[in-house]
Amino acid sequence: MTTMRDVAAAAGVSPMTVSNVLAGRSNVSEETRRRVLDVVERTGYRVNTAAQSLRRGRTGIVGLAVPEVHSHYFGLLAARLIARLAPEGLRVVVEQTGASREGELAAITASRVSAYDGLVLSAVGLDPDDVLAIAGDLPVVVLGERQDVRRFDHVEMANTEGAAAATRLLLDRGCRHLVALGMPDLTSLDSLHLPDDDARPRPQGPGHHGDAFRLRALGVRDAVAAVPGARAVAVHGGASTLASGAALTREALVREPRLDGLVCATDTLAIGALRALADAGRRVPDDVLVAGFDDVADGAFTVPSLTTVTPGHDVMVEETARLLLRRIADPTAAPERFVSPFAVVERESTRRTPGPGGHGS
């Protein structure tokens, strides 16, 4: 079996130089890199990663467990986290949990069995005690809207504030008959006004975005309540997909014939809504204003382009990486909670042009 020393001798360099080349480090000249790689290819040398891991006490791999990999948002998150952790010498293995307790248990177990250096977990089905018991000393950063995970490093969005800001934008543009698309019943949200501590009960409901969507619904409800004459109803059901966005919008047009504003729980739902509104002959933004949430890339290319709440993707990824690296380096560090700053990105779907085509309240 060819060893690293054999490769070094054949290439006329030190074993450390071979290690640097194989690790992709930049402190090697291009000529030396080519020479080493030629020898590696000719000899069929393979790195013994298991032995490396034993020597270093690290595998150089972290897990990312998310409800669904085909989601616009989670796809964006995975791509950015992979890019952010690569310079730290960490590769990301993405696990799809299906937003189920079993899927999340499997992701944590796989991370421990495979000796991952850490795990970023979008926890939906698991209770904190489950995570604590199964993860053991595995460094874990929790993403999402769970309000009962203060024993872990936790990164979340400003859901309520962001949705309220998007709603106020529509109200300022004259909307008075709004629909909260994909969000729960706005009249059943009082249970969310509870202390933010480990004793806080988790809202229950359909879909793996339950907590986030309820927090966003709170923002819609509170913003509408501050404007006399404005009203909002919620239309929800099904997954957060393009098809669901279109179907829910068709239902919204029946339930609220005077509909002039849609605040959508996600950009995916909002993009589906644009299709349904066009099919119904309702012009955006002349007849109906539409806002989404998540700031996925596709929203900038719809016709009209989509106004959205950006939850601070870059900041969220940076903080997730920082907390994970800190936890790997010091497993005893006190847990931190980070709420990402948000901004409303206004595009064509909420910009009405004054004149004959304009629309009042």
Tab-separated table of C-alpha atoms in Angstrom:
chain	number	residue	atom	x	y	z
A	1	MET	CA	0.000	0.000	0.000
A	2	THR	CA	1.360	3.402	-0.977
A	3	THR	CA	1.953	5.742	1.967
A	4	MET	CA	2.239	9.502	2.181
A	5	ARG	CA	5.990	9.101	2.677
A	6	ASP	CA	6.157	7.148	-0.595
A	7	VAL	CA	4.345	9.981	-2.395
A	8	ALA	CA	6.640	12.569	-0.805
A	9	ALA	CA	9.774	10.662	-1.844
A	10	ALA	CA	8.556	10.216	-5.430
A	11	ALA	CA	7.639	13.904	-5.715
A	12	GLY	CA	10.815	15.117	-4.026
A	13	VAL	CA	8.969	16.955	-1.249
A	14	SER	CA	8.273	16.500	2.453
A	15	PRO	CA	5.284	14.535	3.801
A	16	MET	CA	3.995	17.845	5.205
A	17	THR	CA	3.934	19.323	1.694
A	18	VAL	CA	1.949	16.328	0.456
A	19	SER	CA	-0.485	16.843	3.334
A	20	ASN	CA	-0.846	20.534	2.454
A	21	VAL	CA	-1.537	19.712	-1.200
A	22	LEU	CA	-4.166	17.111	-0.371
A	23	ALA	CA	-5.828	19.459	2.126
A	24	GLY	CA	-6.070	22.173	-0.527
A	25	ARG	CA	-3.966	24.666	1.420
A	26	SER	CA	-2.625	27.661	-0.471
A	27	ASN	CA	0.931	27.695	0.874
A	28	VAL	CA	2.205	25.426	-1.927
A	29	SER	CA	3.463	26.536	-5.344
A	30	GLU	CA	1.458	25.509	-8.388
A	31	GLU	CA	4.404	23.561	-9.819
A	32	THR	CA	4.812	21.582	-6.579
A	33	ARG	CA	1.069	20.982	-6.374
A	34	ARG	CA	1.003	19.528	-9.905
A	35	ARG	CA	4.003	17.309	-9.179
A	36	VAL	CA	2.450	15.889	-6.013
A	37	LEU	CA	-0.922	15.288	-7.665
A	38	ASP	CA	0.749	13.538	-10.590
A	39	VAL	CA	2.397	11.114	-8.173
A	40	VAL	CA	-0.883	10.623	-6.286
A	41	GLU	CA	-2.667	9.771	-9.534
A	42	ARG	CA	0.082	7.484	-10.772
A	43	THR	CA	0.366	5.527	-7.510
A	44	GLY	CA	-3.339	5.460	-6.656
A	45	TYR	CA	-2.610	6.828	-3.188
A	46	ARG	CA	-5.683	7.279	-0.970
A	47	VAL	CA	-5.848	9.251	2.256
A	48	ASN	CA	-6.688	7.157	5.303
A	49	THR	CA	-9.338	9.487	6.701
A	50	ALA	CA	-10.143	7.195	9.601
A	51	ALA	CA	-6.554	7.298	10.802
A	52	GLN	CA	-6.443	11.064	10.349
A	53	SER	CA	-9.576	11.472	12.403
A	54	LEU	CA	-8.178	9.354	15.221
A	55	ARG	CA	-4.983	11.389	15.291
A	56	ARG	CA	-6.728	14.766	15.218
A	57	GLY	CA	-9.793	13.866	17.251
A	58	ARG	CA	-11.813	15.479	14.450
A	59	THR	CA	-13.492	14.269	11.284
A	60	GLY	CA	-13.757	17.624	9.531
A	61	ILE	CA	-17.475	16.942	8.917
A	62	VAL	CA	-20.550	18.616	10.377
A	63	GLY	CA	-24.185	17.739	9.836
A	64	LEU	CA	-27.004	20.013	8.720
A	65	ALA	CA	-30.426	18.511	9.474
A	66	VAL	CA	-33.356	20.307	7.811
A	67	PRO	CA	-37.020	19.387	7.245
A	68	GLU	CA	-36.769	19.324	3.431
A	69	VAL	CA	-33.872	19.766	1.046
A	70	HIS	CA	-36.013	20.859	-1.913
A	71	SER	CA	-37.314	23.935	-0.082
A	72	HIS	CA	-36.164	27.266	-1.535
A	73	TYR	CA	-35.190	28.496	1.908
A	74	PHE	CA	-33.390	25.408	3.183
A	75	GLY	CA	-31.577	24.990	-0.134
A	76	LEU	CA	-30.332	28.548	0.164
A	77	LEU	CA	-29.314	27.983	3.788
A	78	ALA	CA	-27.404	24.797	2.970
A	79	ALA	CA	-25.494	26.391	0.087
A	80	ARG	CA	-24.414	29.373	2.181
A	81	LEU	CA	-23.433	27.297	5.205
A	82	ILE	CA	-21.367	24.944	3.029
A	83	ALA	CA	-19.531	27.926	1.533
A	84	ARG	CA	-18.993	29.523	4.951
A	85	LEU	CA	-17.581	26.423	6.654
A	86	ALA	CA	-15.317	25.290	3.798
A	87	PRO	CA	-12.514	27.742	4.693
A	88	GLU	CA	-12.649	26.372	8.242
A	89	GLY	CA	-11.791	22.921	6.881
A	90	LEU	CA	-15.297	21.596	7.497
A	91	ARG	CA	-17.528	19.734	5.036
A	92	VAL	CA	-21.290	19.727	5.485
A	93	VAL	CA	-23.440	16.607	5.189
A	94	VAL	CA	-27.106	17.507	4.677
A	95	GLU	CA	-29.779	15.309	6.254
A	96	GLN	CA	-33.503	15.548	5.422
A	97	THR	CA	-35.632	14.943	8.508
A	98	GLY	CA	-39.098	15.314	7.020
A	99	ALA	CA	-39.917	17.543	10.018
A	100	SER	CA	-40.561	14.374	12.002
A	101	ARG	CA	-39.330	13.347	15.408
A	102	GLU	CA	-37.979	10.114	13.924
A	103	GLY	CA	-36.068	11.964	11.205
A	104	GLU	CA	-34.490	14.352	13.669
A	105	LEU	CA	-33.559	11.491	16.018
A	106	ALA	CA	-31.906	9.703	13.089
A	107	ALA	CA	-29.928	12.812	12.122
A	108	ILE	CA	-28.567	13.255	15.638
A	109	THR	CA	-27.768	9.551	15.958
A	110	ALA	CA	-26.018	9.500	12.578
A	111	SER	CA	-23.957	12.527	13.580
A	112	ARG	CA	-22.790	10.775	16.736
A	113	VAL	CA	-22.159	7.386	15.126
A	114	SER	CA	-20.178	9.008	12.321
A	115	ALA	CA	-18.297	11.148	14.864
A	116	TYR	CA	-19.222	14.421	13.186
A	117	ASP	CA	-17.585	17.475	14.680
A	118	GLY	CA	-20.984	19.116	15.184
A	119	LEU	CA	-24.576	19.418	14.020
A	120	VAL	CA	-26.794	22.294	12.890
A	121	LEU	CA	-30.362	21.175	13.544
A	122	SER	CA	-33.637	22.712	12.425
A	123	ALA	CA	-35.601	21.152	15.263
A	124	VAL	CA	-39.324	20.758	14.723
A	125	GLY	CA	-40.433	17.408	16.132
A	126	LEU	CA	-38.001	16.909	19.004
A	127	ASP	CA	-38.298	18.239	22.514
A	128	PRO	CA	-35.182	19.804	24.068
A	129	ASP	CA	-34.857	16.861	26.458
A	130	ASP	CA	-34.719	14.513	23.463
A	131	VAL	CA	-31.970	16.540	21.841
A	132	LEU	CA	-30.020	16.776	25.081
A	133	ALA	CA	-30.275	13.057	25.825
A	134	ILE	CA	-29.351	11.858	22.345
A	135	ALA	CA	-26.781	14.468	21.356
A	136	GLY	CA	-24.720	14.001	24.508
A	137	ASP	CA	-21.503	15.983	24.035
A	138	LEU	CA	-22.058	16.528	20.300
A	139	PRO	CA	-21.831	20.281	19.576
A	140	VAL	CA	-25.324	21.344	18.431
A	141	VAL	CA	-26.676	24.643	17.125
A	142	VAL	CA	-30.476	24.806	16.815
A	143	LEU	CA	-32.115	26.805	14.042
A	144	GLY	CA	-35.687	28.003	13.901
A	145	GLU	CA	-38.487	29.274	16.004
A	146	ARG	CA	-38.560	26.853	18.904
A	147	GLN	CA	-38.893	28.888	22.084
A	148	ASP	CA	-37.912	26.041	24.417
A	149	VAL	CA	-34.305	25.446	23.398
A	150	ARG	CA	-32.432	27.861	25.614
A	151	ARG	CA	-30.103	25.073	26.725
A	152	PHE	CA	-28.593	25.127	23.223
A	153	ASP	CA	-27.037	27.712	20.975
A	154	HIS	CA	-30.022	28.998	19.028
A	155	VAL	CA	-30.364	31.118	15.869
A	156	GLU	CA	-33.781	32.403	14.817
A	157	MET	CA	-35.538	34.986	12.634
A	158	ALA	CA	-37.444	38.102	13.661
A	159	ASN	CA	-40.670	36.498	12.456
A	160	THR	CA	-43.241	38.672	14.175
A	161	GLU	CA	-41.449	41.943	13.546
A	162	GLY	CA	-40.731	41.102	9.913
A	163	ALA	CA	-44.306	40.108	9.109
A	164	ALA	CA	-45.610	43.219	10.871
A	165	ALA	CA	-43.333	45.440	8.793
A	166	ALA	CA	-44.474	43.797	5.539
A	167	THR	CA	-48.106	44.210	6.585
A	168	ARG	CA	-47.605	47.878	7.453
A	169	LEU	CA	-46.145	48.416	3.992
A	170	LEU	CA	-49.339	47.076	2.394
A	171	LEU	CA	-51.492	49.137	4.753
A	172	ASP	CA	-49.492	52.254	3.945
A	173	ARG	CA	-50.135	51.567	0.244
A	174	GLY	CA	-53.877	51.611	0.888
A	175	CYS	CA	-54.756	47.955	1.463
A	176	ARG	CA	-57.687	47.380	3.826
A	177	HIS	CA	-58.873	43.851	2.964
A	178	LEU	CA	-55.897	41.591	3.602
A	179	VAL	CA	-55.341	37.862	3.657
A	180	ALA	CA	-52.567	36.192	5.670
A	181	LEU	CA	-51.745	33.391	3.253
A	182	GLY	CA	-50.493	30.136	4.745
A	183	MET	CA	-50.782	31.422	8.308
A	184	PRO	CA	-53.045	30.101	11.082
A	185	ASP	CA	-56.331	31.620	12.224
A	186	LEU	CA	-55.571	35.154	13.414
A	187	THR	CA	-58.198	34.918	16.154
A	188	SER	CA	-56.484	32.021	17.970
A	189	LEU	CA	-53.045	33.466	18.647
A	190	ASP	CA	-53.283	34.711	22.211
A	191	SER	CA	-51.406	31.649	23.453
A	192	LEU	CA	-48.271	32.996	21.793
A	193	HIS	CA	-48.125	35.987	24.138
A	194	LEU	CA	-46.339	34.025	26.815
A	195	PRO	CA	-42.940	34.383	28.515
A	196	ASP	CA	-39.966	33.324	26.452
A	197	ASP	CA	-38.662	30.555	28.672
A	198	ASP	CA	-38.364	26.809	28.808
A	199	ALA	CA	-41.859	26.479	30.316
A	200	ARG	CA	-43.499	28.078	27.294
A	201	PRO	CA	-45.843	25.605	25.564
A	202	ARG	CA	-45.227	24.960	21.902
A	203	PRO	CA	-48.017	25.890	19.516
A	204	GLN	CA	-49.302	22.895	17.645
A	205	GLY	CA	-50.650	22.694	14.131
A	206	PRO	CA	-50.143	21.403	10.625
A	207	GLY	CA	-46.920	21.780	8.744
A	208	HIS	CA	-43.321	21.889	9.864
A	209	HIS	CA	-43.292	25.695	9.843
A	210	GLY	CA	-45.912	25.812	12.613
A	211	ASP	CA	-44.084	28.005	15.137
A	212	ALA	CA	-42.659	30.387	12.527
A	213	PHE	CA	-45.987	30.846	10.761
A	214	ARG	CA	-47.790	31.569	13.999
A	215	LEU	CA	-45.216	34.174	14.931
A	216	ARG	CA	-45.605	35.742	11.490
A	217	ALA	CA	-49.377	35.681	11.881
A	218	LEU	CA	-48.980	37.619	15.111
A	219	GLY	CA	-47.177	40.344	13.197
A	220	VAL	CA	-49.953	40.540	10.606
A	221	ARG	CA	-52.684	40.646	13.226
A	222	ASP	CA	-51.036	43.347	15.324
A	223	ALA	CA	-50.231	45.563	12.341
A	224	VAL	CA	-53.790	45.345	11.010
A	225	ALA	CA	-55.274	46.012	14.454
A	226	ALA	CA	-53.488	49.375	14.549
A	227	VAL	CA	-55.247	50.678	11.402
A	228	PRO	CA	-58.961	51.606	11.693
A	229	GLY	CA	-61.073	50.051	8.960
A	230	ALA	CA	-58.508	47.414	8.051
A	231	ARG	CA	-59.246	43.715	8.380
A	232	ALA	CA	-57.359	40.506	7.743
A	233	VAL	CA	-58.332	36.863	7.557
A	234	ALA	CA	-56.081	33.819	7.366
A	235	VAL	CA	-56.249	31.161	4.680
A	236	HIS	CA	-54.054	28.159	5.384
A	237	GLY	CA	-53.586	24.457	4.760
A	238	GLY	CA	-51.138	22.103	3.109
A	239	ALA	CA	-47.415	22.432	2.610
A	240	SER	CA	-45.517	25.574	1.696
A	241	THR	CA	-45.317	24.864	-2.046
A	242	LEU	CA	-45.997	26.766	-5.253
A	243	ALA	CA	-49.104	24.686	-5.866
A	244	SER	CA	-50.349	25.325	-2.347
A	245	GLY	CA	-49.787	29.062	-2.766
A	246	ALA	CA	-51.930	29.060	-5.907
A	247	ALA	CA	-54.674	26.914	-4.341
A	248	LEU	CA	-54.832	28.999	-1.170
A	249	THR	CA	-55.023	32.195	-3.217
A	250	ARG	CA	-57.995	30.852	-5.172
A	251	GLU	CA	-59.670	30.123	-1.847
A	252	ALA	CA	-58.753	33.593	-0.574
A	253	LEU	CA	-60.458	35.231	-3.548
A	254	VAL	CA	-63.660	33.405	-2.623
A	255	ARG	CA	-63.467	34.152	1.085
A	256	GLU	CA	-62.473	37.807	0.627
A	257	PRO	CA	-63.875	39.104	-2.703
A	258	ARG	CA	-62.525	42.601	-1.950
A	259	LEU	CA	-59.031	41.240	-1.425
A	260	ASP	CA	-56.442	43.953	-2.046
A	261	GLY	CA	-53.418	42.668	-0.116
A	262	LEU	CA	-51.718	39.301	0.415
A	263	VAL	CA	-49.144	38.806	3.163
A	264	CYS	CA	-47.686	35.364	2.476
A	265	ALA	CA	-45.966	33.164	5.033
A	266	THR	CA	-43.180	32.354	2.549
A	267	ASP	CA	-41.905	33.518	-0.822
A	268	THR	CA	-42.782	30.107	-2.250
A	269	LEU	CA	-46.439	30.626	-1.359
A	270	ALA	CA	-46.267	34.178	-2.711
A	271	ILE	CA	-44.895	33.045	-6.076
A	272	GLY	CA	-47.730	30.534	-6.341
A	273	ALA	CA	-50.129	33.334	-5.416
A	274	LEU	CA	-48.880	35.490	-8.309
A	275	ARG	CA	-49.823	32.702	-10.715
A	276	ALA	CA	-53.324	32.313	-9.270
A	277	LEU	CA	-53.977	36.045	-9.267
A	278	ALA	CA	-52.937	36.282	-12.925
A	279	ASP	CA	-55.226	33.377	-13.804
A	280	ALA	CA	-58.088	35.166	-12.032
A	281	GLY	CA	-57.472	38.407	-13.915
A	282	ARG	CA	-56.360	40.231	-10.745
A	283	ARG	CA	-53.423	42.490	-11.542
A	284	VAL	CA	-50.432	42.813	-9.228
A	285	PRO	CA	-49.860	45.470	-7.984
A	286	ASP	CA	-52.770	47.441	-9.484
A	287	ASP	CA	-55.526	45.294	-7.922
A	288	VAL	CA	-53.710	43.315	-5.245
A	289	LEU	CA	-50.428	43.912	-3.446
A	290	VAL	CA	-48.354	40.838	-2.560
A	291	ALA	CA	-45.536	40.401	-0.049
A	292	GLY	CA	-43.607	37.257	0.857
A	293	PHE	CA	-41.120	36.206	3.509
A	294	ASP	CA	-37.632	34.617	3.193
A	295	ASP	CA	-36.060	36.573	0.289
A	296	VAL	CA	-35.313	33.550	-1.888
A	297	ALA	CA	-33.518	34.274	-5.158
A	298	ASP	CA	-36.485	33.420	-7.402
A	299	GLY	CA	-38.522	36.300	-6.002
A	300	ALA	CA	-36.382	38.895	-7.758
A	301	PHE	CA	-37.192	37.309	-11.150
A	302	THR	CA	-40.972	36.850	-10.977
A	303	VAL	CA	-43.264	39.149	-12.960
A	304	PRO	CA	-43.848	41.371	-11.121
A	305	SER	CA	-40.812	40.965	-8.892
A	306	LEU	CA	-41.725	40.038	-5.341
A	307	THR	CA	-41.585	42.269	-2.285
A	308	THR	CA	-40.312	40.206	0.618
A	309	VAL	CA	-38.911	40.178	4.125
A	310	THR	CA	-35.253	39.256	4.120
A	311	PRO	CA	-34.376	37.554	7.404
A	312	GLY	CA	-30.674	38.382	7.174
A	313	HIS	CA	-29.371	35.210	5.520
A	314	ASP	CA	-25.702	36.188	5.608
A	315	VAL	CA	-25.863	37.237	9.255
A	316	MET	CA	-27.743	34.073	10.215
A	317	VAL	CA	-25.195	31.850	8.483
A	318	GLU	CA	-22.287	33.777	10.005
A	319	GLU	CA	-23.745	33.490	13.501
A	320	THR	CA	-24.558	29.806	13.006
A	321	ALA	CA	-20.978	29.150	11.920
A	322	ARG	CA	-19.574	31.227	14.778
A	323	LEU	CA	-21.639	29.423	17.396
A	324	LEU	CA	-20.850	26.007	15.955
A	325	LEU	CA	-17.096	26.683	15.811
A	326	ARG	CA	-17.184	28.110	19.334
A	327	ARG	CA	-19.080	25.070	20.596
A	328	ILE	CA	-16.615	22.680	18.906
A	329	ALA	CA	-13.685	24.527	20.476
A	330	ASP	CA	-15.305	24.840	23.913
A	331	PRO	CA	-18.141	22.381	24.643
A	332	THR	CA	-18.666	23.998	28.076
A	333	ALA	CA	-19.408	27.511	26.759
A	334	ALA	CA	-22.688	29.061	27.929
A	335	PRO	CA	-25.461	28.801	25.299
A	336	GLU	CA	-26.240	31.886	23.216
A	337	ARG	CA	-29.454	32.971	21.482
A	338	PHE	CA	-29.276	35.121	18.366
A	339	VAL	CA	-32.193	36.792	16.587
A	340	SER	CA	-31.234	37.875	13.093
A	341	PRO	CA	-32.042	41.417	11.942
A	342	PHE	CA	-34.573	41.736	9.123
A	343	ALA	CA	-35.431	44.187	6.350
A	344	VAL	CA	-38.324	44.598	3.941
A	345	VAL	CA	-37.115	44.467	0.338
A	346	GLU	CA	-39.702	46.325	-1.720
A	347	ARG	CA	-40.066	45.323	-5.352
A	348	GLU	CA	-42.724	45.631	-8.031
A	349	SER	CA	-45.460	43.572	-6.340
A	350	THR	CA	-46.203	46.429	-3.899
A	351	ARG	CA	-45.371	49.487	-6.035
A	352	ARG	CA	-48.562	50.992	-7.363
A	353	THR	CA	-48.410	53.554	-10.158
A	354	PRO	CA	-50.750	56.531	-9.692
A	355	GLY	CA	-53.235	57.141	-12.478
A	356	PRO	CA	-56.101	55.321	-14.184
A	357	GLY	CA	-54.577	51.946	-13.381
A	358	GLY	CA	-54.005	52.828	-9.774
A	359	HIS	CA	-55.992	51.391	-6.897
A	360	GLY	CA	-57.183	53.034	-3.745
A	361	SER	CA	-58.371	51.584	-0.491
